[in-house]
Amino acid sequence: MIYKNRIERIGVFLKRLLPCGLLACMPFSVSAQIENDEITVLEDDGTQEVIDVPEGLTHEVDSLLSLYYSQMYLTPDANCNYRDENPEFSDATYIDRLRRMPNIMEMPYNQVVRKFIDRYASRMRRAVGYWLGASNFYMPIFEQALEAYNMPLELRYLPVIESGLNPNAISRVGATGLWQFMLATGKSYGLKVNSLVDERRDPIKASYAAAHYLSDLYKIFGDWNLVIAAYNCGPENINRAIHRAGGERDYWKIYPYLPRETRGYVPAFIAANYIMNYYCEHNICPMRTQLPAKSDTIIVNRDVHLKQVAAICDLSLEELRTLNPQYRRDIVNGSTEPSAIRLPDAAINTFIDNEDSVYVYNADQLLSRRAEVFVSDAQPEVARSAAPSYSSRRSFYRHDRRGHNRQERVVKGRKGRKERKVREQNVTIKEGQTLSQIARKNHTTVDKLRKLNGIKGSNIRAGKKLRVK
């Protein structure tokens, strides 16, 4: 039977823990419902509480399937014979399955967790199939980083609810990458962000930064549910919730004092762990994966554009961007510090053998920033031979940023010649100023000032106008 999302009466939540200690007592009861991107909880007194679905779970699966590696390496499994329907199971079945998962983190069950499981297994079935296929790329990276900091491997599913396993995901508040680092937090954990580079998008560096951050959060709270909640809304919000709950340090007891999205964050995480382990029981087909060719990094100490690398090494620019998502403008700024470019193994030797050719290929067009420029000091001159009369001149005045009085004269040339503009700039002489001071300030010379103003000596009078251009 196909399970449909509907309002269902669940009665008062169980008031006691099961012997296995898996069922958490929630601070509300009666019923819960998922509508769009919210969960509405009806309490015993008839009031409603709205819980936001984490933003990473609201991305359309079509946008995920449009990514380069999805198109290149993920395909629907034509041999999957599951019926496209989601069976309905009892609460006891969910409790037993969560209990049997090999976790050290507590994975309790309640009706909000159930609603997230139903969401994954029904309206998000295609997304789960994508996650299962894409996990072949990302889970080894996540697990290696978590192992380096001795973190529970269950945390590898955090990016599922953070970003939907999209390395280019950007939240409405600016959190970026698979692990959705905010700018300040990413920088505090060593992720470089500037106009050319955003290492929050780098799957490897961001995964190690996330493992480090999670390790620090556990040192603060000593409880994994609080760690996950703090990862979502920040440790300050968790500390405030603990204070408002009278010092309680149980996630389910401080629950009413948390932000709306964080109330759904831990249940969504538990449900993600469940569905990634029990997808077969819900007739979900993983996408088939053809792992891309092995890759490795080369280090460059000069600026290089990914288009230069693609052209000389005969690679797809989209493939290079996928392997190097941290480079925001396709420019590797190796001249600032040695920088890594990830390439398919087969292209490593090609790059090494043709490195000089890579750097010079279309460099003028692709790397066009000027290192030095020269300012011309040539002054425009009015053609004396034209001898324009005053009746043939049209003038207007305006002030520049320094308050100088500028005059533009449109001078008519001889018959058949185009008009040309001569811009004049005047300043008012201040008390005590000298010609040399005025010349330096206006980037000219004393001789030119004398010539423009018909001055033979060095005597000038305060309050008079002096032409400087």
mmCIF file with all atom_site columns, C-alpha atoms in Angstrom, residues 38 45 75 100 114 148 181 201 210 243 256 288 293-294 341 345 362 376 380-381 432 460:
data_model
loop_
_atom_site.group_PDB
_atom_site.id
_atom_site.type_symbol
_atom_site.label_atom_id
_atom_site.label_alt_id
_atom_site.label_comp_id
_atom_site.label_asym_id
_atom_site.label_entity_id
_atom_site.label_seq_id
_atom_site.pdbx_PDB_ins_code
_atom_site.Cartn_x
_atom_site.Cartn_y
_atom_site.Cartn_z
_atom_site.occupancy
_atom_site.B_iso_or_equiv
_atom_site.pdbx_formal_charge
_atom_site.auth_seq_id
_atom_site.auth_comp_id
_atom_site.auth_asym_id
_atom_site.auth_atom_id
_atom_site.pdbx_PDB_model_num
ATOM 1  C CA . GLU A 1 38  ? 7.321  22.788 7.469   1.00 0.00 ? 38  GLU A CA 1
ATOM 2  C CA . ASP A 1 45  ? -4.019 22.166 24.377  1.00 0.00 ? 45  ASP A CA 1
ATOM 3  C CA . THR A 1 75  ? 22.507 6.949  -14.265 1.00 0.00 ? 75  THR A CA 1
ATOM 4  C CA . ARG A 1 100 ? 20.074 -2.369 15.221  1.00 0.00 ? 100 ARG A CA 1
ATOM 5  C CA . ARG A 1 114 ? 8.716  9.269  11.666  1.00 0.00 ? 114 ARG A CA 1
ATOM 6  C CA . ALA A 1 148 ? 41.226 11.769 11.578  1.00 0.00 ? 148 ALA A CA 1
ATOM 7  C CA . PHE A 1 181 ? 30.090 26.737 6.405   1.00 0.00 ? 181 PHE A CA 1
ATOM 8  C CA . ARG A 1 201 ? 33.504 24.459 -1.683  1.00 0.00 ? 201 ARG A CA 1
ATOM 9  C CA . ALA A 1 210 ? 33.934 20.238 9.644   1.00 0.00 ? 210 ALA A CA 1
ATOM 10 C CA . HIS A 1 243 ? 19.856 28.500 30.235  1.00 0.00 ? 243 HIS A CA 1
ATOM 11 C CA . PRO A 1 256 ? 10.986 24.168 22.957  1.00 0.00 ? 256 PRO A CA 1
ATOM 12 C CA . ARG A 1 288 ? 24.103 3.476  -10.648 1.00 0.00 ? 288 ARG A CA 1
ATOM 13 C CA . ALA A 1 293 ? 39.080 8.214  -13.172 1.00 0.00 ? 293 ALA A CA 1
ATOM 14 C CA . LYS A 1 294 ? 41.452 8.545  -10.249 1.00 0.00 ? 294 LYS A CA 1
ATOM 15 C CA . ILE A 1 341 ? 45.039 21.856 -8.995  1.00 0.00 ? 341 ILE A CA 1
ATOM 16 C CA . ASP A 1 345 ? 45.706 10.819 -13.150 1.00 0.00 ? 345 ASP A CA 1
ATOM 17 C CA . ASN A 1 362 ? 46.118 32.773 -24.314 1.00 0.00 ? 362 ASN A CA 1
ATOM 18 C CA . SER A 1 376 ? 50.327 60.394 -19.626 1.00 0.00 ? 376 SER A CA 1
ATOM 19 C CA . PRO A 1 380 ? 45.683 68.931 -24.880 1.00 0.00 ? 380 PRO A CA 1
ATOM 20 C CA . GLU A 1 381 ? 46.368 71.985 -27.036 1.00 0.00 ? 381 GLU A CA 1
ATOM 21 C CA . GLY A 1 432 ? 50.234 81.403 1.373   1.00 0.00 ? 432 GLY A CA 1
ATOM 22 C CA . ILE A 1 460 ? 50.560 85.153 -7.377  1.00 0.00 ? 460 ILE A CA 1
#
